[in-house]
Amino acid sequence: MRHFDYARAGSAQQAVAAHGSDREVSFLAGGTTLLDLVKLDVMQPHKIVDINGVALDKIERLDDGRLRIGAMVTNTALARDQRVVDDYAVLSQALLAGASTQLRNKATTGGNVMQRVRCPYFRDGVSDCNKREPGSGCAAIGGVNRSVHAVLGTSDDCIASHPSDMCVAMIAIGATVEVQGPEGAREIDFADFHLLPGDTPAREHALEPGELITHVILDAPLEGSRSAYLKLRDRQSYQFALASSAVIVQMDGNTIREARVAMGGVGTKPWRAPEVEAALKGRPASEKLFAEAAKLAFENAIAYAHNGYKIPLGQQAIVRNLSDLTAA
Ligand SMILES: Cc1cc2nc3c(=O)[nH]c(=O)nc-3n(C[C@H](O)[C@H](O)[C@H](O)COP(=O)(O)OP(=O)(O)OC[C@H]3O[C@@H](n4cnc5c(N)ncnc54)[C@H](O)[C@@H]3O)c2cc1C
Ligand code: SF4
């Protein structure tokens, strides 16, 4: 077993100071990703800064109608919060579709945003993996790439799909990430937070070393909108998405006034689909329109040896979600 130092922070300032911009130091929140990967020897921090004593467990409505979520709010607390259930059903449903009850009770908002990919070649600690060991290659491209590998946003260096359900709902809603770091506080647009792999797949997000996520702020809900999350997977519980969709619609009778569409399981980051949204806006709802619009999301998709089925499955996740939401 590797030795690591342990520090417990009582405030965000203490956490940032204890971290000290060192790339080999990790914050510990719920531990449901970090402790797994430390045990597998995939992550090897020489110091762990425990943030469970930092008071970031509140959800508050801001004066401008946005909802500010502390980074330590658990996935269960967020999914069950009445403001989330009422105004952001898509987020509540996405959270409840993830992991298991026990995991959701431990997993936090900040940790979920920062969770690592589920690619088996990343997690086995020995295969060629540019994300774990830059320059070593990508075993998934010529290997088995059926379930946790993407068809959108991939590169010659990495094709792992982003695993989060929560983040798919957040990118559809629109959000801002508040961070505190050695250089002070700053905000990052949620759409810019997760990075495409390109030729640097080890760089997964926009945080600088030592920066702590303190809050995620959801945009104000679209007035009178309906929303839902649809997750398609190998089994109906305790399984990552093969393809999923987060959809928010505002209707005028049978006409779609506004639409927000995002996808999970198919992209290397939580994937918003503005081309689908533009095709829906101002048009009467129909299965034909949904099918035409959903196709646009996959125009630049690349199928690998075993995951080509995700292209029609991803389209179906959008079509079915839109049909159900607009049927009422
Ligand atoms: C068996 C299993 C099944 C799962 N199924 C699903 C699923 O279906 N859908 C899904 O979306 N997820 C799923 N997950 C993933 C789960 O949602 C994440 O593990 C969890 O959300 C991570 O949160 P945490 O608080 O436990 O993070 P931790 O494990 O504590 O931390 C994860 C990473 O984030 C960093 N970090 C944590 N908090 C902060 C912060 N505030 N600022 C900066 N960095 C931070 C840590 O340093 C670490 O690198 C599953 C996990 C397991 C183990
Ligand atoms: S897909 Fe990405 S995470 Fe998986 S082996 Fe290739 S480089 Fe590593």
GROMACS .gro file of C-alpha atoms and ligand atoms in nm:
model
  389
    1MET     CA    1   0.000   0.000   0.000
    2ARG     CA    2   0.121   0.349  -0.083
    3HIS     CA    3   0.168   0.602   0.193
    4PHE     CA    4  -0.022   0.933   0.175
    5ASP     CA    5  -0.064   1.227   0.409
    6TYR     CA    6  -0.411   1.324   0.530
    7ALA     CA    7  -0.539   1.672   0.620
    8ARG     CA    8  -0.892   1.772   0.725
    9ALA     CA    9  -1.002   2.123   0.625
   10GLY     CA   10  -1.262   2.327   0.815
   11SER     CA   11  -1.311   2.594   0.549
   12ALA     CA   12  -1.262   2.644   0.177
   13GLN     CA   13  -0.961   2.867   0.250
   14GLN     CA   14  -0.803   2.595   0.464
   15ALA     CA   15  -0.870   2.334   0.195
   16VAL     CA   16  -0.704   2.547  -0.075
   17ALA     CA   17  -0.407   2.625   0.152
   18ALA     CA   18  -0.362   2.257   0.246
   19HIS     CA   19  -0.374   2.160  -0.123
   20GLY     CA   20  -0.111   2.411  -0.233
   21SER     CA   21  -0.141   2.385  -0.618
   22ASP     CA   22   0.023   2.042  -0.611
   23ARG     CA   23  -0.104   1.814  -0.893
   24GLU     CA   24  -0.042   1.507  -0.676
   25VAL     CA   25  -0.281   1.624  -0.401
   26SER     CA   26  -0.653   1.529  -0.410
   27PHE     CA   27  -0.958   1.669  -0.234
   28LEU     CA   28  -1.174   1.401  -0.068
   29ALA     CA   29  -1.551   1.453  -0.079
   30GLY     CA   30  -1.780   1.143  -0.074
   31GLY     CA   31  -1.486   0.927  -0.181
   32THR     CA   32  -1.694   0.707  -0.416
   33THR     CA   33  -1.463   0.776  -0.711
   34LEU     CA   34  -1.141   0.874  -0.536
   35LEU     CA   35  -1.111   0.583  -0.291
   36ASP     CA   36  -1.188   0.326  -0.565
   37LEU     CA   37  -0.915   0.467  -0.786
   38VAL     CA   38  -0.663   0.495  -0.505
   39LYS     CA   39  -0.727   0.131  -0.413
   40LEU     CA   40  -0.682   0.034  -0.780
   41ASP     CA   41  -0.355   0.237  -0.780
   42VAL     CA   42  -0.488   0.442  -1.075
   43MET     CA   43  -0.479   0.765  -0.872
   44GLN     CA   44  -0.174   0.800  -0.649
   45PRO     CA   45  -0.207   1.119  -0.444
   46HIS     CA   46   0.069   1.173  -0.188
   47LYS     CA   47  -0.173   1.386   0.013
   48ILE     CA   48  -0.552   1.382   0.057
   49VAL     CA   49  -0.732   1.694   0.177
   50ASP     CA   50  -1.066   1.591   0.332
   51ILE     CA   51  -1.333   1.858   0.268
   52ASN     CA   52  -1.615   1.691   0.462
   53GLY     CA   53  -1.577   1.952   0.737
   54VAL     CA   54  -1.624   2.244   0.495
   55ALA     CA   55  -1.971   2.404   0.522
   56LEU     CA   56  -2.074   2.373   0.157
   57ASP     CA   57  -2.389   2.165   0.209
   58LYS     CA   58  -2.661   2.429   0.149
   59ILE     CA   59  -2.896   2.488  -0.143
   60GLU     CA   60  -3.017   2.847  -0.171
   61ARG     CA   61  -3.239   3.043  -0.411
   62LEU     CA   62  -3.066   3.362  -0.531
   63ASP     CA   63  -3.253   3.691  -0.582
   64ASP     CA   64  -3.231   3.652  -0.962
   65GLY     CA   65  -3.412   3.315  -0.949
   66ARG     CA   66  -3.102   3.096  -0.990
   67LEU     CA   67  -3.036   2.803  -0.753
   68ARG     CA   68  -2.696   2.786  -0.580
   69ILE     CA   69  -2.586   2.438  -0.477
   70GLY     CA   70  -2.299   2.381  -0.234
   71ALA     CA   71  -2.032   2.142  -0.360
   72MET     CA   72  -2.086   1.909  -0.060
   73VAL     CA   73  -2.463   1.871  -0.114
   74THR     CA   74  -2.512   1.497  -0.166
   75ASN     CA   75  -2.670   1.358  -0.480
   76THR     CA   76  -2.961   1.231  -0.266
   77ALA     CA   77  -3.023   1.569  -0.100
   78LEU     CA   78  -3.013   1.748  -0.434
   79ALA     CA   79  -3.248   1.501  -0.606
   80ARG     CA   80  -3.500   1.524  -0.320
   81ASP     CA   81  -3.489   1.904  -0.270
   82GLN     CA   82  -3.842   2.031  -0.340
   83ARG     CA   83  -3.716   2.327  -0.548
   84VAL     CA   84  -3.525   2.084  -0.770
   85VAL     CA   85  -3.820   1.844  -0.796
   86ASP     CA   86  -4.055   2.130  -0.891
   87ASP     CA   87  -3.834   2.347  -1.115
   88TYR     CA   88  -3.565   2.111  -1.246
   89ALA     CA   89  -3.731   1.768  -1.277
   90VAL     CA   90  -3.467   1.674  -1.534
   91LEU     CA   91  -3.194   1.711  -1.271
   92SER     CA   92  -3.380   1.522  -1.001
   93GLN     CA   93  -3.448   1.235  -1.243
   94ALA     CA   94  -3.087   1.229  -1.371
   95LEU     CA   95  -2.950   1.206  -1.017
   96LEU     CA   96  -3.191   0.927  -0.921
   97ALA     CA   97  -3.095   0.735  -1.236
   98GLY     CA   98  -2.731   0.726  -1.122
   99ALA     CA   99  -2.547   0.466  -0.915
  100SER     CA  100  -2.736   0.327  -0.611
  101THR     CA  101  -2.907   0.473  -0.304
  102GLN     CA  102  -2.601   0.411  -0.084
  103LEU     CA  103  -2.366   0.574  -0.336
  104ARG     CA  104  -2.597   0.873  -0.387
  105ASN     CA  105  -2.605   0.926  -0.009
  106LYS     CA  106  -2.225   0.970  -0.012
  107ALA     CA  107  -2.162   1.121  -0.358
  108THR     CA  108  -2.148   1.500  -0.369
  109THR     CA  109  -2.225   1.765  -0.630
  110GLY     CA  110  -1.859   1.870  -0.666
  111GLY     CA  111  -1.739   1.509  -0.676
  112ASN     CA  112  -1.995   1.415  -0.940
  113VAL     CA  113  -1.879   1.702  -1.164
  114MET     CA  114  -1.521   1.575  -1.116
  115GLN     CA  115  -1.582   1.198  -1.149
  116ARG     CA  116  -1.341   1.007  -1.372
  117VAL     CA  117  -1.417   0.795  -1.680
  118ARG     CA  118  -1.528   0.430  -1.650
  119CYS     CA  119  -1.310   0.303  -1.937
  120PRO     CA  120  -1.182  -0.039  -1.821
  121TYR     CA  121  -0.839   0.024  -1.975
  122PHE     CA  122  -0.807   0.340  -1.763
  123ARG     CA  123  -0.915   0.159  -1.448
  124ASP     CA  124  -0.709  -0.161  -1.488
  125GLY     CA  125  -0.389   0.034  -1.422
  126VAL     CA  126  -0.181  -0.162  -1.676
  127SER     CA  127  -0.320  -0.113  -2.030
  128ASP     CA  128  -0.199   0.161  -2.263
  129CYS     CA  129  -0.401   0.467  -2.168
  130ASN     CA  130  -0.318   0.826  -2.265
  131LYS     CA  131  -0.541   0.956  -1.989
  132ARG     CA  132  -0.361   0.766  -1.712
  133GLU     CA  133  -0.016   0.776  -1.872
  134PRO     CA  134   0.018   1.044  -2.144
  135GLY     CA  135   0.185   0.916  -2.462
  136SER     CA  136   0.126   0.547  -2.389
  137GLY     CA  137  -0.155   0.500  -2.645
  138CYS     CA  138  -0.524   0.413  -2.625
  139ALA     CA  139  -0.608   0.045  -2.577
  140ALA     CA  140  -0.980   0.113  -2.624
  141ILE     CA  141  -0.954   0.226  -2.988
  142GLY     CA  142  -0.843  -0.118  -3.106
  143GLY     CA  143  -0.998  -0.301  -2.810
  144VAL     CA  144  -1.346  -0.352  -2.671
  145ASN     CA  145  -1.535  -0.024  -2.691
  146ARG     CA  146  -1.903  -0.115  -2.664
  147SER     CA  147  -2.049   0.049  -2.357
  148VAL     CA  148  -1.844   0.329  -2.197
  149HIS     CA  149  -1.693   0.475  -2.513
  150ALA     CA  150  -1.820   0.772  -2.709
  151VAL     CA  151  -1.915   0.849  -3.069
  152LEU     CA  152  -1.906   1.230  -3.031
  153GLY     CA  153  -1.604   1.444  -2.938
  154THR     CA  154  -1.356   1.157  -2.961
  155SER     CA  155  -0.995   1.194  -3.078
  156ASP     CA  156  -0.715   0.962  -3.192
  157ASP     CA  157  -0.590   0.974  -2.833
  158CYS     CA  158  -0.903   0.896  -2.627
  159ILE     CA  159  -1.263   0.784  -2.684
  160ALA     CA  160  -1.390   0.741  -2.326
  161SER     CA  161  -1.746   0.868  -2.270
  162HIS     CA  162  -1.821   1.106  -1.984
  163PRO     CA  163  -1.999   0.898  -1.717
  164SER     CA  164  -2.211   1.153  -1.528
  165ASP     CA  165  -2.591   1.169  -1.548
  166MET     CA  166  -2.613   1.480  -1.327
  167CYS     CA  167  -2.385   1.681  -1.556
  168VAL     CA  168  -2.603   1.607  -1.862
  169ALA     CA  169  -2.900   1.764  -1.686
  170MET     CA  170  -2.688   2.059  -1.571
  171ILE     CA  171  -2.558   2.137  -1.918
  172ALA     CA  172  -2.916   2.132  -2.052
  173ILE     CA  173  -3.034   2.366  -1.774
  174GLY     CA  174  -2.730   2.595  -1.803
  175ALA     CA  175  -2.506   2.650  -1.501
  176THR     CA  176  -2.202   2.825  -1.357
  177VAL     CA  177  -1.928   2.662  -1.149
  178GLU     CA  178  -1.790   2.873  -0.863
  179VAL     CA  179  -1.435   2.789  -0.760
  180GLN     CA  180  -1.189   2.905  -0.499
  181GLY     CA  181  -0.818   2.868  -0.561
  182PRO     CA  182  -0.470   2.990  -0.471
  183GLU     CA  183  -0.532   3.295  -0.696
  184GLY     CA  184  -0.874   3.370  -0.543
  185ALA     CA  185  -1.233   3.299  -0.652
  186ARG     CA  186  -1.361   3.274  -1.009
  187GLU     CA  187  -1.656   3.143  -1.212
  188ILE     CA  188  -1.652   2.897  -1.501
  189ASP     CA  189  -1.943   2.846  -1.742
  190PHE     CA  190  -2.056   2.484  -1.702
  191ALA     CA  191  -2.038   2.441  -2.082
  192ASP     CA  192  -1.664   2.521  -2.068
  193PHE     CA  193  -1.585   2.314  -1.758
  194HIS     CA  194  -1.531   1.969  -1.913
  195LEU     CA  195  -1.272   1.951  -2.190
  196LEU     CA  196  -1.264   1.745  -2.509
  197PRO     CA  197  -0.979   1.491  -2.504
  198GLY     CA  198  -0.800   1.623  -2.818
  199ASP     CA  199  -0.432   1.534  -2.786
  200THR     CA  200  -0.428   1.597  -2.409
  201PRO     CA  201  -0.683   1.350  -2.264
  202ALA     CA  202  -0.519   1.364  -1.920
  203ARG     CA  203  -0.654   1.721  -1.893
  204GLU     CA  204  -1.026   1.666  -1.826
  205HIS     CA  205  -1.153   1.996  -1.687
  206ALA     CA  206  -1.087   2.369  -1.660
  207LEU     CA  207  -0.972   2.371  -1.295
  208GLU     CA  208  -0.618   2.485  -1.223
  209PRO     CA  209  -0.420   2.279  -0.965
  210GLY     CA  210  -0.545   2.353  -0.616
  211GLU     CA  211  -0.880   2.499  -0.722
  212LEU     CA  212  -1.179   2.380  -0.521
  213ILE     CA  213  -1.535   2.376  -0.657
  214THR     CA  214  -1.743   2.558  -0.395
  215HIS     CA  215  -2.082   2.579  -0.571
  216VAL     CA  216  -2.272   2.506  -0.889
  217ILE     CA  217  -2.536   2.769  -0.976
  218LEU     CA  218  -2.823   2.657  -1.197
  219ASP     CA  219  -2.974   2.910  -1.438
  220ALA     CA  220  -3.326   3.021  -1.347
  221PRO     CA  221  -3.583   2.768  -1.472
  222LEU     CA  222  -3.758   2.836  -1.804
  223GLU     CA  223  -4.104   2.958  -1.706
  224GLY     CA  224  -4.379   2.703  -1.765
  225SER     CA  225  -4.136   2.445  -1.902
  226ARG     CA  226  -4.148   2.064  -1.865
  227SER     CA  227  -3.836   1.853  -1.844
  228ALA     CA  228  -3.724   1.491  -1.818
  229TYR     CA  229  -3.417   1.266  -1.822
  230LEU     CA  230  -3.422   0.938  -2.012
  231LYS     CA  231  -3.141   0.690  -1.953
  232LEU     CA  232  -3.094   0.378  -2.167
  233ARG     CA  233  -2.859   0.115  -2.021
  234ASP     CA  234  -2.782  -0.256  -2.011
  235ARG     CA  235  -2.990  -0.304  -1.697
  236GLN     CA  236  -3.238  -0.073  -1.535
  237SER     CA  237  -3.045  -0.007  -1.213
  238TYR     CA  238  -2.687   0.050  -1.099
  239GLN     CA  239  -2.551   0.092  -1.451
  240PHE     CA  240  -2.395   0.372  -1.655
  241ALA     CA  241  -2.576   0.516  -1.959
  242LEU     CA  242  -2.526   0.367  -2.302
  243ALA     CA  243  -2.717   0.672  -2.423
  244SER     CA  244  -2.928   0.926  -2.237
  245SER     CA  245  -3.109   1.251  -2.303
  246ALA     CA  246  -3.196   1.553  -2.094
  247VAL     CA  247  -3.477   1.755  -2.249
  248ILE     CA  248  -3.648   2.079  -2.143
  249VAL     CA  249  -3.935   2.217  -2.351
  250GLN     CA  250  -4.155   2.524  -2.331
  251MET     CA  251  -4.475   2.479  -2.534
  252ASP     CA  252  -4.729   2.713  -2.696
  253GLY     CA  253  -5.016   2.471  -2.750
  254ASN     CA  254  -4.861   2.209  -2.979
  255THR     CA  255  -4.576   2.438  -3.090
  256ILE     CA  256  -4.232   2.417  -2.931
  257ARG     CA  257  -4.146   2.770  -2.817
  258GLU     CA  258  -3.810   2.679  -2.660
  259ALA     CA  259  -3.611   2.355  -2.635
  260ARG     CA  260  -3.295   2.248  -2.456
  261VAL     CA  261  -3.143   1.911  -2.538
  262ALA     CA  262  -2.833   1.737  -2.401
  263MET     CA  263  -2.698   1.383  -2.418
  264GLY     CA  264  -2.503   1.140  -2.202
  265GLY     CA  265  -2.321   0.814  -2.274
  266VAL     CA  266  -2.242   0.916  -2.633
  267GLY     CA  267  -2.000   1.209  -2.585
  268THR     CA  268  -1.656   1.255  -2.433
  269LYS     CA  269  -1.809   1.535  -2.225
  270PRO     CA  270  -2.169   1.617  -2.119
  271TRP     CA  271  -2.305   1.695  -2.465
  272ARG     CA  272  -2.542   1.982  -2.543
  273ALA     CA  273  -2.704   1.965  -2.889
  274PRO     CA  274  -2.778   2.323  -3.009
  275GLU     CA  275  -2.848   2.201  -3.365
  276VAL     CA  276  -3.133   1.985  -3.232
  277GLU     CA  277  -3.269   2.274  -3.026
  278ALA     CA  278  -3.265   2.509  -3.332
  279ALA     CA  279  -3.446   2.251  -3.546
  280LEU     CA  280  -3.724   2.215  -3.285
  281LYS     CA  281  -3.779   2.580  -3.199
  282GLY     CA  282  -4.100   2.731  -3.337
  283ARG     CA  283  -4.215   2.405  -3.499
  284PRO     CA  284  -4.526   2.194  -3.422
  285ALA     CA  285  -4.441   1.884  -3.219
  286SER     CA  286  -4.444   1.558  -3.416
  287GLU     CA  287  -4.253   1.227  -3.420
  288LYS     CA  288  -4.129   1.312  -3.771
  289LEU     CA  289  -3.982   1.644  -3.653
  290PHE     CA  290  -3.820   1.475  -3.350
  291ALA     CA  291  -3.657   1.207  -3.566
  292GLU     CA  292  -3.523   1.466  -3.815
  293ALA     CA  293  -3.390   1.686  -3.534
  294ALA     CA  294  -3.230   1.397  -3.343
  295LYS     CA  295  -3.036   1.292  -3.654
  296LEU     CA  296  -2.862   1.631  -3.659
  297ALA     CA  297  -2.698   1.560  -3.323
  298PHE     CA  298  -2.503   1.271  -3.473
  299GLU     CA  299  -2.393   1.421  -3.807
  300ASN     CA  300  -2.029   1.426  -3.690
  301ALA     CA  301  -2.041   1.100  -3.496
  302ILE     CA  302  -1.763   0.843  -3.537
  303ALA     CA  303  -1.852   0.480  -3.473
  304TYR     CA  304  -1.581   0.247  -3.339
  305ALA     CA  305  -1.575  -0.133  -3.372
  306HIS     CA  306  -1.842  -0.209  -3.112
  307ASN     CA  307  -2.034   0.112  -3.038
  308GLY     CA  308  -2.197   0.208  -3.372
  309TYR     CA  309  -2.535   0.113  -3.220
  310LYS     CA  310  -2.508   0.426  -3.000
  311ILE     CA  311  -2.591   0.646  -3.299
  312PRO     CA  312  -2.949   0.515  -3.347
  313LEU     CA  313  -2.986   0.454  -2.973
  314GLY     CA  314  -2.887   0.815  -2.892
  315GLN     CA  315  -3.135   0.942  -3.151
  316GLN     CA  316  -3.404   0.724  -2.998
  317ALA     CA  317  -3.327   0.861  -2.650
  318ILE     CA  318  -3.402   1.210  -2.781
  319VAL     CA  319  -3.712   1.113  -2.982
  320ARG     CA  320  -3.875   0.917  -2.700
  321ASN     CA  321  -3.806   1.182  -2.438
  322LEU     CA  322  -3.950   1.457  -2.662
  323SER     CA  323  -4.255   1.245  -2.752
  324ASP     CA  324  -4.334   1.175  -2.387
  325LEU     CA  325  -4.280   1.537  -2.279
  326THR     CA  326  -4.491   1.693  -2.552
  327ALA     CA  327  -4.770   1.434  -2.538
  328ALA     CA  328  -4.928   1.572  -2.221
  329LIG     C1  329  -2.054   0.141  -0.860
  329LIG     C2  330  -2.073   0.284  -0.904
  329LIG     C3  331  -2.175   0.315  -0.991
  329LIG     C4  332  -2.193   0.448  -1.032
  329LIG     N1  333  -2.294   0.476  -1.120
  329LIG     C5  334  -2.310   0.604  -1.162
  329LIG     C6  335  -2.412   0.639  -1.255
  329LIG     O1  336  -2.491   0.554  -1.299
  329LIG     N2  337  -2.423   0.768  -1.294
  329LIG     C7  338  -2.338   0.865  -1.246
  329LIG     O2  339  -2.352   0.981  -1.285
  329LIG     N3  340  -2.240   0.835  -1.161
  329LIG     C8  341  -2.225   0.708  -1.118
  329LIG     N4  342  -2.125   0.677  -1.032
  329LIG     C9  343  -2.025   0.779  -0.999
  329LIG    C10  344  -2.063   0.860  -0.877
  329LIG     O3  345  -2.170   0.946  -0.911
  329LIG    C11  346  -1.939   0.942  -0.841
  329LIG     O4  347  -1.844   0.851  -0.791
  329LIG    C12  348  -1.968   1.049  -0.737
  329LIG     O5  349  -2.061   1.142  -0.785
  329LIG    C13  350  -1.838   1.121  -0.699
  329LIG     O6  351  -1.865   1.208  -0.591
  329LIG     P1  352  -1.782   1.198  -0.456
  329LIG     O7  353  -1.830   1.306  -0.368
  329LIG     O8  354  -1.788   1.059  -0.400
  329LIG     O9  355  -1.636   1.230  -0.512
  329LIG     P2  356  -1.493   1.185  -0.460
  329LIG    O10  357  -1.471   1.042  -0.490
  329LIG    O11  358  -1.468   1.230  -0.320
  329LIG    O12  359  -1.403   1.275  -0.557
  329LIG    C14  360  -1.401   1.251  -0.696
  329LIG    C15  361  -1.296   1.344  -0.759
  329LIG    O13  362  -1.339   1.479  -0.748
  329LIG    C16  363  -1.247   1.558  -0.675
  329LIG     N5  364  -1.331   1.650  -0.596
  329LIG    C17  365  -1.431   1.615  -0.511
  329LIG     N6  366  -1.493   1.727  -0.465
  329LIG    C18  367  -1.429   1.832  -0.521
  329LIG    C19  368  -1.446   1.974  -0.514
  329LIG     N7  369  -1.542   2.030  -0.438
  329LIG     N8  370  -1.364   2.054  -0.586
  329LIG    C20  371  -1.267   1.999  -0.664
  329LIG     N9  372  -1.245   1.866  -0.675
  329LIG    C21  373  -1.325   1.784  -0.604
  329LIG    C22  374  -1.167   1.458  -0.592
  329LIG    O14  375  -1.038   1.506  -0.563
  329LIG    C23  376  -1.162   1.339  -0.688
  329LIG    O15  377  -1.061   1.356  -0.785
  329LIG    C24  378  -2.107   0.548  -0.985
  329LIG    C25  379  -2.005   0.516  -0.894
  329LIG    C26  380  -1.987   0.386  -0.854
  329LIG    C27  381  -1.876   0.355  -0.757
  330SF4     S1  382  -1.038   0.563  -2.417
  330SF4    FE1  383  -0.925   0.716  -2.299
  330SF4     S2  384  -0.940   0.637  -2.091
  330SF4    FE2  385  -0.980   0.462  -2.230
  330SF4     S3  386  -0.780   0.366  -2.278
  330SF4    FE3  387  -0.817   0.520  -2.433
  330SF4     S4  388  -0.707   0.698  -2.350
  330SF4    FE4  389  -0.744   0.563  -2.179
   0.00000   0.00000   0.00000
